[in-house]
Tab-separated table of C-alpha atoms in Angstrom:
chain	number	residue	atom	x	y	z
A	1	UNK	CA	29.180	-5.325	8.901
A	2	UNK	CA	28.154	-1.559	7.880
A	3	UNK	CA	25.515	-3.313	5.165
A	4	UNK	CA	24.364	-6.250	7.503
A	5	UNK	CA	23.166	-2.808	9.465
A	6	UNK	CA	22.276	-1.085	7.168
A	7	UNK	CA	19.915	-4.028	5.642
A	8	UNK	CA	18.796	-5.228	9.389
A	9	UNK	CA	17.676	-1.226	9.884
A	10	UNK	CA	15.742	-1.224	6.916
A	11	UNK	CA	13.882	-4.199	7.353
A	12	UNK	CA	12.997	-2.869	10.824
A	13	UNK	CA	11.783	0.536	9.215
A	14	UNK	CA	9.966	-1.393	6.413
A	15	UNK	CA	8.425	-3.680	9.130
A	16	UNK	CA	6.800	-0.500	10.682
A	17	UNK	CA	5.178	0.695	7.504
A	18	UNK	CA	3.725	-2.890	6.750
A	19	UNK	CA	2.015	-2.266	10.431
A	20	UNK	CA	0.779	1.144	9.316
A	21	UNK	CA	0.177	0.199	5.532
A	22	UNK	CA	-3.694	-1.220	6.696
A	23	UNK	CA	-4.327	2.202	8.669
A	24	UNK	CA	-2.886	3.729	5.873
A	25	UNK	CA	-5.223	2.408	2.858
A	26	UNK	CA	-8.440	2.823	5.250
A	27	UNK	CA	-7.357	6.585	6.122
A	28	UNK	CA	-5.693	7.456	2.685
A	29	UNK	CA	-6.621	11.034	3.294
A	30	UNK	CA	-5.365	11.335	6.718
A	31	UNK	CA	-2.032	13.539	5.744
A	32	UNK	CA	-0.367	12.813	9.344
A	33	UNK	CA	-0.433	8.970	8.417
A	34	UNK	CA	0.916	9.592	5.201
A	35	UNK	CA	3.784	11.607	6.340
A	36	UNK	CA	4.214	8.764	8.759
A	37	UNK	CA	4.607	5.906	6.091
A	38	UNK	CA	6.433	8.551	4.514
A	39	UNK	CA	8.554	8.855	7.277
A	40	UNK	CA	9.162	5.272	7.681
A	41	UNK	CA	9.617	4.296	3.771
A	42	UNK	CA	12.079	6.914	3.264
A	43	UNK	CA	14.116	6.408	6.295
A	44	UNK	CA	14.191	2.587	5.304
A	45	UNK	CA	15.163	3.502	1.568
A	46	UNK	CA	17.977	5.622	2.655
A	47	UNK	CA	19.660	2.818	4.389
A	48	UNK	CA	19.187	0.412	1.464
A	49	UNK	CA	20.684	2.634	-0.612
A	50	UNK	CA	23.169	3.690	1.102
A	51	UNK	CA	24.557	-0.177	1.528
A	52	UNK	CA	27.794	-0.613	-0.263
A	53	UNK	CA	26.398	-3.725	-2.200
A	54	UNK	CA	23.499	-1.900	-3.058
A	55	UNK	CA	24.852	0.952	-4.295
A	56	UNK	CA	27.233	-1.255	-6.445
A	57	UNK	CA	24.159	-3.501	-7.753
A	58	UNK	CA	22.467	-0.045	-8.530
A	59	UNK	CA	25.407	1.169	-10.437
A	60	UNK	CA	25.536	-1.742	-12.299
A	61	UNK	CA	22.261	-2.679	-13.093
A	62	UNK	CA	22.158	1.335	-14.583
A	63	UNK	CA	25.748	1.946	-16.226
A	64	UNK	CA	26.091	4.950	-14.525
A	65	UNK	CA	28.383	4.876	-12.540
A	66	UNK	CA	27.672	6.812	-9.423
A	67	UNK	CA	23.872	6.487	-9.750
A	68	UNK	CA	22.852	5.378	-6.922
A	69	UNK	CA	24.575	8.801	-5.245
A	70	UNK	CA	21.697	11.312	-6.115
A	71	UNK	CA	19.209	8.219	-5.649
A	72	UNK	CA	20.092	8.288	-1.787
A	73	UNK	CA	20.762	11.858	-1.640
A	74	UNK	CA	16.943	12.366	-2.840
A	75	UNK	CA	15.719	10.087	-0.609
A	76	UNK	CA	17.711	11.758	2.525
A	77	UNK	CA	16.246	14.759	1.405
A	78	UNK	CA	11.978	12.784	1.053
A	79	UNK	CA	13.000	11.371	4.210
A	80	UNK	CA	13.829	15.381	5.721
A	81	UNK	CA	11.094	17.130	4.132
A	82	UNK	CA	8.709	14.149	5.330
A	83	UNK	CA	9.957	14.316	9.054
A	84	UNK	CA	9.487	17.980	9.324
A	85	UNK	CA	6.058	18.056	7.640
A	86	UNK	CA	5.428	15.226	10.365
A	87	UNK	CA	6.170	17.704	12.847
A	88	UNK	CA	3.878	20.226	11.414
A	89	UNK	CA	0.984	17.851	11.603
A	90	UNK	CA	2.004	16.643	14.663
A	91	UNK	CA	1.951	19.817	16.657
A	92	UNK	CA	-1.499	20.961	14.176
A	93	UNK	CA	-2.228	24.981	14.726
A	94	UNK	CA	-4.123	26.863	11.980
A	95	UNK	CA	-1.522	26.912	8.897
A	96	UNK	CA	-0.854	23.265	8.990
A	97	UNK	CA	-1.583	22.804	5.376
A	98	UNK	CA	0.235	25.787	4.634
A	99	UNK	CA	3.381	24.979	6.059
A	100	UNK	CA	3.462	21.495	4.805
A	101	UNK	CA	2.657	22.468	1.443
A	102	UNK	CA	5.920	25.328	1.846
A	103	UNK	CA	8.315	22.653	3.015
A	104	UNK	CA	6.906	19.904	-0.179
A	105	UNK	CA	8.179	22.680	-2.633
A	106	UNK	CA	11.360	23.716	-1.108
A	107	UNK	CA	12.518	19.980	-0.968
A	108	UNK	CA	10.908	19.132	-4.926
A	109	UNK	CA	13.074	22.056	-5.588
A	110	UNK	CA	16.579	20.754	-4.086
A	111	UNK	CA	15.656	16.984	-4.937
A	112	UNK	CA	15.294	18.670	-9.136
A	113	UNK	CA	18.622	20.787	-7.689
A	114	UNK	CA	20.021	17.422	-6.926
A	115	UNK	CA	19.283	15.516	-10.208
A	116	UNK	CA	20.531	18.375	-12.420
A	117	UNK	CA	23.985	19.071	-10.956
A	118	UNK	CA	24.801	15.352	-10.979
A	119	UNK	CA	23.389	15.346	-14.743
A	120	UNK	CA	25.358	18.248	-15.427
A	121	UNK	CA	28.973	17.041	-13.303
A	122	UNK	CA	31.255	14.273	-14.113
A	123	UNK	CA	32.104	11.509	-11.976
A	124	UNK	CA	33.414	8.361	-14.129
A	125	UNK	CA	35.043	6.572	-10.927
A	126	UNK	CA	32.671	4.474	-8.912
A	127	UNK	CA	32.811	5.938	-5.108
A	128	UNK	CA	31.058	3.788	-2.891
A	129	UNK	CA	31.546	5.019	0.272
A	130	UNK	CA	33.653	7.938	0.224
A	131	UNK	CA	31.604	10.426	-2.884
A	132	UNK	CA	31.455	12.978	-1.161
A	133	UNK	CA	34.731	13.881	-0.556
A	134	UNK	CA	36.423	12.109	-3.458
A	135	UNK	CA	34.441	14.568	-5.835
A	136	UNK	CA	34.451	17.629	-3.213
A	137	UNK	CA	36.037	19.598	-5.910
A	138	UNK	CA	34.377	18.545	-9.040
A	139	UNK	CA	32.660	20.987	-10.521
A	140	UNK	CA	28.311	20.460	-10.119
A	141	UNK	CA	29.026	17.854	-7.861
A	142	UNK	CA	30.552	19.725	-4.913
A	143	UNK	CA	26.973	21.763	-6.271
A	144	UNK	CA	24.704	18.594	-5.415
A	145	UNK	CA	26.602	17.670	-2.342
A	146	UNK	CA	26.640	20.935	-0.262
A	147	UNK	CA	22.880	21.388	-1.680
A	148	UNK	CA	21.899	18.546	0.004
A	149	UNK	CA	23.846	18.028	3.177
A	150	UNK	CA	22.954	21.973	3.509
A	151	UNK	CA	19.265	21.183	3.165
A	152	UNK	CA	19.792	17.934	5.287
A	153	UNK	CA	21.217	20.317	8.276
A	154	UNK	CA	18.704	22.905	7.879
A	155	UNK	CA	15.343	20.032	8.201
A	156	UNK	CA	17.895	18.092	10.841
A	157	UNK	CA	18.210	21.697	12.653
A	158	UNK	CA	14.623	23.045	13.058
A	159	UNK	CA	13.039	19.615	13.382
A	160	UNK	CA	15.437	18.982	16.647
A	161	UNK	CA	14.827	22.729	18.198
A	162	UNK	CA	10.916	22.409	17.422
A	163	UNK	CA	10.552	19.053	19.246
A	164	UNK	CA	13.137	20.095	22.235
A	165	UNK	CA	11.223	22.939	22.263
A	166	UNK	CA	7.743	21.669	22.054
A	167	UNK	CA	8.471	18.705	24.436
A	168	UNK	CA	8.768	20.854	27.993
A	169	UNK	CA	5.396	21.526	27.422
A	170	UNK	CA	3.933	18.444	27.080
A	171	UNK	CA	3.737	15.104	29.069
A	172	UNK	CA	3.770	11.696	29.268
A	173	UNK	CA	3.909	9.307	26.135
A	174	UNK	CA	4.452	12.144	23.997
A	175	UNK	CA	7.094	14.352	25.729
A	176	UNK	CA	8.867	11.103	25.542
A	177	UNK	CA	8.255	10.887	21.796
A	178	UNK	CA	9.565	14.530	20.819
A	179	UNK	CA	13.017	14.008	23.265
A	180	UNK	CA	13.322	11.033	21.690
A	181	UNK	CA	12.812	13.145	18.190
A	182	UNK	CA	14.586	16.299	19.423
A	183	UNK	CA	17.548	14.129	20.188
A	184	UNK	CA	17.674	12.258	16.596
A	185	UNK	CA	17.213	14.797	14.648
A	186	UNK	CA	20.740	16.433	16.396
A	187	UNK	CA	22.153	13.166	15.504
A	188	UNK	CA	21.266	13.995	12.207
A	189	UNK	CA	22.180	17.397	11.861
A	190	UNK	CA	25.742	15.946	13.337
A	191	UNK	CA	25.488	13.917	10.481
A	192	UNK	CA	26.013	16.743	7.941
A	193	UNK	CA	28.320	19.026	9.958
A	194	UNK	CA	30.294	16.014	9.891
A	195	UNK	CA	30.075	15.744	6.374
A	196	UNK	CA	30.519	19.143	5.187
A	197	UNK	CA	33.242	19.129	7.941
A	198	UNK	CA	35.121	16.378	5.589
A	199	UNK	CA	34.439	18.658	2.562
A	200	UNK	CA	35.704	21.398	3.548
A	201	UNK	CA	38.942	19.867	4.865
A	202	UNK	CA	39.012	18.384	0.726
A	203	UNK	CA	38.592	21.950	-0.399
A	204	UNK	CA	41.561	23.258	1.623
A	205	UNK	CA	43.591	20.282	0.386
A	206	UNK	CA	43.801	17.629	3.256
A	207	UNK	CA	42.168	14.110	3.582
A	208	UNK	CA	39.469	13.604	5.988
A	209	UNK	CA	37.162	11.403	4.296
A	210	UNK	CA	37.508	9.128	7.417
A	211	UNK	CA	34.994	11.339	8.705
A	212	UNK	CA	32.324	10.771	6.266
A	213	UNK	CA	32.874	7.084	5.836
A	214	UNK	CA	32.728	6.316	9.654
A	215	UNK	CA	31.427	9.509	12.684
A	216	UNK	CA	28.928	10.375	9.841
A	217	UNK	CA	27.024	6.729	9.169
A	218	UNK	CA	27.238	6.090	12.451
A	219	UNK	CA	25.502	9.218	13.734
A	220	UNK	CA	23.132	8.919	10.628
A	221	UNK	CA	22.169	5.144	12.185
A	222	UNK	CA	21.668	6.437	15.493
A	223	UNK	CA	19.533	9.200	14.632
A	224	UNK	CA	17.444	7.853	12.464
A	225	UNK	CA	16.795	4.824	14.712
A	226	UNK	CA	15.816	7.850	17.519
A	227	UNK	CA	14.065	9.336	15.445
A	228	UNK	CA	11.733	6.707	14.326
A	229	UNK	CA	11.710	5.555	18.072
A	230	UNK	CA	10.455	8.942	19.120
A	231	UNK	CA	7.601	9.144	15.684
A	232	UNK	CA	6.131	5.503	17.021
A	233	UNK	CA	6.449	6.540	21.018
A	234	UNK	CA	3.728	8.473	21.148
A	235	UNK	CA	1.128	5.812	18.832
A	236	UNK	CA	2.058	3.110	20.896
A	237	UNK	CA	2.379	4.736	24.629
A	238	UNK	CA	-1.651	4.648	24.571
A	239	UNK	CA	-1.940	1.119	23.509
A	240	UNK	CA	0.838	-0.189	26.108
A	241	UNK	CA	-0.888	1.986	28.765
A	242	UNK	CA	-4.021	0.083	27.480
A	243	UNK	CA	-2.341	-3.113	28.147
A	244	UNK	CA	-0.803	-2.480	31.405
A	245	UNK	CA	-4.320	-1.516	32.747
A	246	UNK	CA	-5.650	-4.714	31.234
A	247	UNK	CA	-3.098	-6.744	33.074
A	248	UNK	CA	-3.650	-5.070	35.852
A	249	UNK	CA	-7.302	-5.890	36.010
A	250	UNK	CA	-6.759	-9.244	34.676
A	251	UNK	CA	-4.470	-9.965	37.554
A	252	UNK	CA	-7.232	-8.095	40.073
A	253	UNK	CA	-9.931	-10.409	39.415
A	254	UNK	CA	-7.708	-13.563	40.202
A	255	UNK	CA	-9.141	-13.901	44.234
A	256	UNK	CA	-12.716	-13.520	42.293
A	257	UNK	CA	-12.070	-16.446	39.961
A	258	UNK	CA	-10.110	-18.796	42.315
A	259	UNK	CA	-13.253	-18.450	44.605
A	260	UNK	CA	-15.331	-19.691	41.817
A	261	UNK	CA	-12.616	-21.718	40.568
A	262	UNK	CA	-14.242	-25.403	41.784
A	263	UNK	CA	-17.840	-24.825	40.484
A	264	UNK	CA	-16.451	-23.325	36.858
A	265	UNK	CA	-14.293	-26.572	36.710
A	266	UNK	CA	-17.229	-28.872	37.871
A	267	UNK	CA	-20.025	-27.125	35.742
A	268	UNK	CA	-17.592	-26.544	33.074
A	269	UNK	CA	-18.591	-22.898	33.062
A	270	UNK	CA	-15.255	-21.730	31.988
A	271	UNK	CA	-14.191	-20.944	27.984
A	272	UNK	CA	-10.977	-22.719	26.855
A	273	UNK	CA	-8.322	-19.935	27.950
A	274	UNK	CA	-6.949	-18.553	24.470
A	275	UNK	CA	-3.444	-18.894	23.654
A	276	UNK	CA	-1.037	-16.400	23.015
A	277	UNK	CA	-3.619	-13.850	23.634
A	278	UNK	CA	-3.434	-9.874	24.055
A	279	UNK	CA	-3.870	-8.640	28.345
A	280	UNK	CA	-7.235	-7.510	26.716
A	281	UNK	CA	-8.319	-10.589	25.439
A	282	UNK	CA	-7.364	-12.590	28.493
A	283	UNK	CA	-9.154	-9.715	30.631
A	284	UNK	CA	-12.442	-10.503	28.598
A	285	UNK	CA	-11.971	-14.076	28.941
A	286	UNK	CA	-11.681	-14.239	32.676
A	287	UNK	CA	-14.723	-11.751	33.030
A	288	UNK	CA	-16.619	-13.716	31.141
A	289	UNK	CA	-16.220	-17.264	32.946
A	290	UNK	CA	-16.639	-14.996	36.222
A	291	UNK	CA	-19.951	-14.084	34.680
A	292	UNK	CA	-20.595	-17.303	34.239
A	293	UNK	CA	-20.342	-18.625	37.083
A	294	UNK	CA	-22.278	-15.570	38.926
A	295	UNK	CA	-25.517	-17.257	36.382
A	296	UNK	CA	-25.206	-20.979	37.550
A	297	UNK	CA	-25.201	-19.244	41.056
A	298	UNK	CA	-28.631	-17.191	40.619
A	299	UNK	CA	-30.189	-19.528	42.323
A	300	UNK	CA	-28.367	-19.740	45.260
A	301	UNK	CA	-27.908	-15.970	46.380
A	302	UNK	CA	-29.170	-15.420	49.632
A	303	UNK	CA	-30.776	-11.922	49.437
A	304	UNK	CA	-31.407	-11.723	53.151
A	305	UNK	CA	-27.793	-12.375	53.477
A	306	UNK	CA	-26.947	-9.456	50.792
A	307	UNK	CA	-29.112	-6.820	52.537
A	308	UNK	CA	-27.343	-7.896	55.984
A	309	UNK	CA	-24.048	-7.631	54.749
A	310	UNK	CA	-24.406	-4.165	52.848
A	311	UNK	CA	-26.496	-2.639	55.782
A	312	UNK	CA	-23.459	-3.213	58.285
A	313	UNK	CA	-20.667	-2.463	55.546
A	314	UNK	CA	-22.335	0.445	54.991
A	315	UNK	CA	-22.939	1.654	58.487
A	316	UNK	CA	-19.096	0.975	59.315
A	317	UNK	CA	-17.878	2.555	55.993
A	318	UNK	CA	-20.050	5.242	54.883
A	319	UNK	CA	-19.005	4.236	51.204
A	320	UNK	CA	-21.964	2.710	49.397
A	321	UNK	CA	-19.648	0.910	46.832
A	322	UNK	CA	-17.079	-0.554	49.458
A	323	UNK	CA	-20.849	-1.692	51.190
A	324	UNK	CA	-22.120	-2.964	47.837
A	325	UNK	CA	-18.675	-5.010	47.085
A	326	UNK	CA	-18.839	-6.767	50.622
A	327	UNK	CA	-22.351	-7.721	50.168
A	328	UNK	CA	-21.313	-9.420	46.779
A	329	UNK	CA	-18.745	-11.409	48.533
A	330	UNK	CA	-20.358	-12.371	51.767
A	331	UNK	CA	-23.499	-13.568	49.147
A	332	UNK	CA	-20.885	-15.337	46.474
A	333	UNK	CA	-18.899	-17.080	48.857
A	334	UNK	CA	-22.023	-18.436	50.558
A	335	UNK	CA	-23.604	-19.517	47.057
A	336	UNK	CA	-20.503	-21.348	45.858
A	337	UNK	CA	-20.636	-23.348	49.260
A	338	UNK	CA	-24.729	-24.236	48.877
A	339	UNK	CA	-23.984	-25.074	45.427
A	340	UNK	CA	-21.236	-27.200	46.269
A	341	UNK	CA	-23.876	-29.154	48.809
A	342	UNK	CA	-24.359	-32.810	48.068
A	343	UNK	CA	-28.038	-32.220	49.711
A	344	UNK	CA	-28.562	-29.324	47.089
A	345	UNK	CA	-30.266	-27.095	49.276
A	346	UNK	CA	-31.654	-24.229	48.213
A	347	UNK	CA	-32.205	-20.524	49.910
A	348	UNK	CA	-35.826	-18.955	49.245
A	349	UNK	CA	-34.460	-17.250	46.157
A	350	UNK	CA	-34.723	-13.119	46.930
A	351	UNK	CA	-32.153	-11.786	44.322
A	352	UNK	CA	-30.566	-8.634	44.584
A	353	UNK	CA	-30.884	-5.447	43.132
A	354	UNK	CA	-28.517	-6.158	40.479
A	355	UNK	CA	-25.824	-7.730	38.845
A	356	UNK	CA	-22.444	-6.894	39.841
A	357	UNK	CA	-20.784	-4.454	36.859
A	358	UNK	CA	-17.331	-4.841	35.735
A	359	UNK	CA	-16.294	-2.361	38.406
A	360	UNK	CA	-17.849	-3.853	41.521
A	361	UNK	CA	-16.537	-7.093	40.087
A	362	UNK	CA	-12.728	-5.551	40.663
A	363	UNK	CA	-13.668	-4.311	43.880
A	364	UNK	CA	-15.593	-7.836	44.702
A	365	UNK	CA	-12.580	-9.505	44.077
A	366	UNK	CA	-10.736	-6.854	46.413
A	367	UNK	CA	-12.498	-8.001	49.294
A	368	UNK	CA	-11.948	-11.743	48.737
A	369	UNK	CA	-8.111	-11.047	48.326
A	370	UNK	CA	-8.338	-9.383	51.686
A	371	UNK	CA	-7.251	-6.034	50.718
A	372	UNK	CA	-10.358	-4.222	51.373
A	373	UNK	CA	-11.903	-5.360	55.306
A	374	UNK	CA	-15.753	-6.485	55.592
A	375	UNK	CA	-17.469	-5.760	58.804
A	376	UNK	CA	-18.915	-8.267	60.827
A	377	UNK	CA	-22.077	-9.240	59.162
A	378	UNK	CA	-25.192	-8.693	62.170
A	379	UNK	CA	-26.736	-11.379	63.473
A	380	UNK	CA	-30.122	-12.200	62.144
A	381	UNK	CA	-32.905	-9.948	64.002
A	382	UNK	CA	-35.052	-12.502	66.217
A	383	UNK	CA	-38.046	-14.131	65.024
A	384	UNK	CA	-36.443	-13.869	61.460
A	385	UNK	CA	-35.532	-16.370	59.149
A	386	UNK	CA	-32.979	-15.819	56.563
A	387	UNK	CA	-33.777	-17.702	53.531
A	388	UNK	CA	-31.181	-21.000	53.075
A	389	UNK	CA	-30.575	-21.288	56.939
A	390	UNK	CA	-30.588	-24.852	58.022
């Protein structure tokens, strides 16, 4: 079961950086995206290696036994120095470049402290899951595992209390992004106090590898899923928000097109509706068959009717776009009806000033839902003929 997660999290990690890879290889100098992917790759490599079966294919396929050890321990430690360097771009300031560069070296330097001690140490017995403490007192390799569980804590550490910190002062999508963060990287940090807990019970001569074979991969799982949670949060909050307002609109401009539902059907005015289709795309679609229908109906708006309607709209409301919206509708619902006339009759064609935008389309359709009033139209001044009347 611990590999079946351990696989199913990594193909959810790698599945995010096939999503970025195109933004990626058109931005290839855009160092936040890379530490992204980095982010991403390395998180996903660390639970692939750190399967049981993979670690025994890895050993195998070598003859080293024990291999695969360092292998995830430098990839913990990528995957550290590329979430803090993350960070650094994330929150930008004038010595971004510096302090990415600072944190690159440090981590080269215990990945190369890493790969030496376990060149240097002996550890003949295959330990799949339990290395760490099983060779706790080896000489070099009790080296390479407090050097990297130490530098583990410390990235885990200031990661966590920079995000925390950084997130009461920001809102929305991103404050939700940097908890999120915040609260994985303590996961992670637990991670390695749990660890080093386990190794320093070995040193003092009692068993408590339990630790670092179950608390530890589970709060490594959990953080690392918050973490990467609380990287994408912020890139995708705008695009949902995005969405949401497209739906939104989408779902506005319903009374609009039911109104004009009859004459798009009988003119065939209206697009085949696309199929599994983003809010955005559907949004677009319905606009356009509205504005379709508002062109078959040129002919038919009544601008006497128009100026009638936004004169008294306007005198009752004071608010020239409320006026201009119940003009629209008073003029469209009349159209669709004289289009829909067997006789075909005609007004004197006046047209308005203008087309209705995308905006007084919204608030169009507000009046024909009823949401927004429209004053009584005034009667027709005596001696006047509005153009249409029968």
């Amino acid at each position: 079961m611990n590999a079946l997660i351990n696989y199913v999290s990594c193909g959810v990690l790698w599945l995010g950086l096939l999503v970025k890879a195109p933004d990626l290889l058109r931005h290839r100098r855009d160092p936040y995206l890379r530490a992204l992917c980095a982010v991403l790759g390395l998180a996903g490599l660390c639970f692939l290696l750190g399967a049981p079966p993979t670690v025994g294919a890895v050993n195998r396929l070598s003859g080293v036994p024990n291999l695969a050890a360092p292998l995830t321990y430098a990839a913990i430690t990528g995957y550290c120095a590329a979430s803090q360097i993350l960070v650094v771009h994330w929150r930008g300031g004038p010595r971004v470049r510096r302090t990415a560069r600072r944190w690159t070296l440090a981590y080269a330097l215990v990945v190369l402290g890493i790969a030496g001690t376990f060149a240097l140490g002996e550890a003949p017995e295959e330990r799949r899951t339990d290395l760490d403490t099983y060779y706790a007192r080896t000489p070099f390799l009790a080296q390479m595992i407090v050097l990297y569980l130490v530098a583990h804590l410390t990235a885990a550490t200031v990661t966590a209390v920079s995000a925390l910190r950084w997130a009461r002062r920001v809102r929305g999508g991103l404050r939700a992004g940097l908890t999120l963060l915040g609260i994985g990287s303590l996961c992670g940090a637990g991670y390695s106090v749990v660890k080093l807990v386990a190794v320093g019970a070995r040193w003092s001569g009692h068993d408590w590898s339990a630790l670092g074979t179950t608390v530890s991969p589970a709060a490594a799982g959990l953080g690392a899923l918050l973490t990467v949670v609380g990287v994408l949060v912020p890139l995708l909050a705008p695009r949902v928000t995005a969405w949401r307002r497209a739906r939104r609109a989408y779902a506005r401009l319903g009374p609009l097109e039911r109104a004009l539902d009859g004459l798009l059907t009988r003119r065939t005015l209206r697009l085949p509706r696309p199929r599994f289709a983003s809010p955005a795309t559907l949004l677009m679609w319905r606009r356009t068959s509205i504005h379709n229908a508002l062109g078959h109906l040129d002919a038919y708006v009544d601008g006497d009717l128009y100026d009638r309607v936004h004169a008294g709209a306007l005198a009752a409301t004071g608010a020239p776009e409320r006026a201009e919206a119940a003009a629209w509708a008073a003029v469209i619902s009349d159209a669709v009806r004289r289009e829909a006339d067997p006789a075909g009759r005609h007004p004197a064609a006046r047209g308005t000033a203008r087309p209705p935008g995308p905006a007084t389309l919204d608030r169009i359709a507000d009046v024909l839902a009823g949401t927004a009033p429209v004053p009584a139209v005034p009667a027709v001044p005596s001696g006047t003929t509005t153009a249409g009347t029968t």
